[in-house]
Amino acid sequence: ENLSQLFAEAHPLTMDGEGRIVLPDPLKEHANITTDVAFVGLGAMFQMWEPGRYAEHRAAVRERSRRQGTTLPARRPS
């Protein structure tokens, strides 16, 4: 059921003459992307975010991790 929903919302992507991905309007609207995009790596995959929204998301995730005590320890000088 989850996979059918995932694939039902998938959009084919095209490339422009310069070889850049052209995002369909529904995806741009969903992510509030207008001109700039932040690519966020997730192992073998990536997410695309509107940069301001990603900065807010990242700050919220860091704060939640800090409150839950799930942050990584600080690096020690080498």
mmCIF file of C-alpha atoms in Angstrom:
data_model
loop_
_atom_site.group_PDB
_atom_site.id
_atom_site.type_symbol
_atom_site.label_atom_id
_atom_site.label_comp_id
_atom_site.label_asym_id
_atom_site.label_seq_id
_atom_site.Cartn_x
_atom_site.Cartn_y
_atom_site.Cartn_z
ATOM 1 C CA GLU A 1 0.000 0.000 0.000
ATOM 2 C CA ASN A 2 2.778 2.448 0.873
ATOM 3 C CA LEU A 3 4.662 1.632 -2.327
ATOM 4 C CA SER A 4 1.577 2.126 -4.466
ATOM 5 C CA GLN A 5 1.092 5.566 -2.929
ATOM 6 C CA LEU A 6 4.755 6.407 -3.469
ATOM 7 C CA PHE A 7 4.705 5.414 -7.126
ATOM 8 C CA ALA A 8 1.314 7.025 -7.705
ATOM 9 C CA GLU A 9 2.842 10.380 -6.764
ATOM 10 C CA ALA A 10 6.011 9.888 -8.837
ATOM 11 C CA HIS A 11 6.682 12.258 -11.721
ATOM 12 C CA PRO A 12 8.851 11.604 -14.765
ATOM 13 C CA LEU A 13 11.763 14.027 -15.003
ATOM 14 C CA THR A 14 13.163 15.558 -18.158
ATOM 15 C CA MET A 15 16.430 17.335 -18.869
ATOM 16 C CA ASP A 16 16.948 20.655 -20.577
ATOM 17 C CA GLY A 17 19.457 21.353 -23.357
ATOM 18 C CA GLU A 18 22.225 21.836 -20.764
ATOM 19 C CA GLY A 19 21.583 18.434 -19.136
ATOM 20 C CA ARG A 20 19.888 19.889 -16.059
ATOM 21 C CA ILE A 21 16.872 18.236 -14.439
ATOM 22 C CA VAL A 22 13.634 20.100 -15.093
ATOM 23 C CA LEU A 23 11.294 19.751 -12.125
ATOM 24 C CA PRO A 24 7.594 19.468 -12.931
ATOM 25 C CA ASP A 25 5.474 22.327 -11.595
ATOM 26 C CA PRO A 26 3.613 20.116 -9.048
ATOM 27 C CA LEU A 27 6.935 19.161 -7.422
ATOM 28 C CA LYS A 28 8.173 22.763 -7.373
ATOM 29 C CA GLU A 29 4.902 23.901 -5.822
ATOM 30 C CA HIS A 30 4.962 21.100 -3.223
ATOM 31 C CA ALA A 31 8.475 22.068 -2.115
ATOM 32 C CA ASN A 32 8.009 25.841 -2.577
ATOM 33 C CA ILE A 33 10.984 25.825 -4.958
ATOM 34 C CA THR A 34 11.285 28.909 -7.142
ATOM 35 C CA THR A 35 14.890 29.423 -8.249
ATOM 36 C CA ASP A 36 17.404 27.769 -5.899
ATOM 37 C CA VAL A 37 17.441 24.173 -4.657
ATOM 38 C CA ALA A 38 19.356 22.544 -1.800
ATOM 39 C CA PHE A 39 20.385 18.956 -2.595
ATOM 40 C CA VAL A 40 20.597 16.888 0.596
ATOM 41 C CA GLY A 41 22.379 13.536 0.379
ATOM 42 C CA LEU A 42 20.801 10.433 1.919
ATOM 43 C CA GLY A 43 23.249 7.664 1.072
ATOM 44 C CA ALA A 44 22.322 6.404 -2.405
ATOM 45 C CA MET A 45 19.441 8.914 -2.632
ATOM 46 C CA PHE A 46 18.953 12.640 -2.175
ATOM 47 C CA GLN A 47 16.227 15.116 -1.324
ATOM 48 C CA MET A 48 15.623 18.496 -2.920
ATOM 49 C CA TRP A 49 14.569 21.361 -0.648
ATOM 50 C CA GLU A 50 13.889 25.053 -0.925
ATOM 51 C CA PRO A 51 17.045 26.341 0.836
ATOM 52 C CA GLY A 52 15.259 28.434 3.475
ATOM 53 C CA ARG A 53 12.896 25.609 4.385
ATOM 54 C CA TYR A 54 15.818 23.195 4.617
ATOM 55 C CA ALA A 55 17.664 25.544 6.984
ATOM 56 C CA GLU A 56 14.559 25.657 9.206
ATOM 57 C CA HIS A 57 14.166 21.861 9.043
ATOM 58 C CA ARG A 58 17.840 21.314 9.855
ATOM 59 C CA ALA A 59 17.672 23.648 12.859
ATOM 60 C CA ALA A 60 14.539 21.879 14.142
ATOM 61 C CA VAL A 61 16.144 18.435 13.741
ATOM 62 C CA ARG A 62 19.291 19.579 15.542
ATOM 63 C CA GLU A 63 17.263 21.057 18.398
ATOM 64 C CA ARG A 64 15.140 17.911 18.714
ATOM 65 C CA SER A 65 18.292 15.762 18.731
ATOM 66 C CA ARG A 66 19.869 18.003 21.368
ATOM 67 C CA ARG A 67 16.785 17.723 23.613
ATOM 68 C CA GLN A 68 16.679 13.941 23.191
ATOM 69 C CA GLY A 69 20.406 13.601 23.786
ATOM 70 C CA THR A 70 20.978 11.958 20.404
ATOM 71 C CA THR A 71 23.606 14.364 19.094
ATOM 72 C CA LEU A 72 27.053 13.179 18.116
ATOM 73 C CA PRO A 73 29.875 14.079 20.477
ATOM 74 C CA ALA A 74 32.008 17.080 19.539
ATOM 75 C CA ARG A 75 35.162 16.371 17.579
ATOM 76 C CA ARG A 76 38.345 16.291 19.545
ATOM 77 C CA PRO A 77 41.282 18.232 18.136
ATOM 78 C CA SER A 78 43.707 15.903 16.360
#
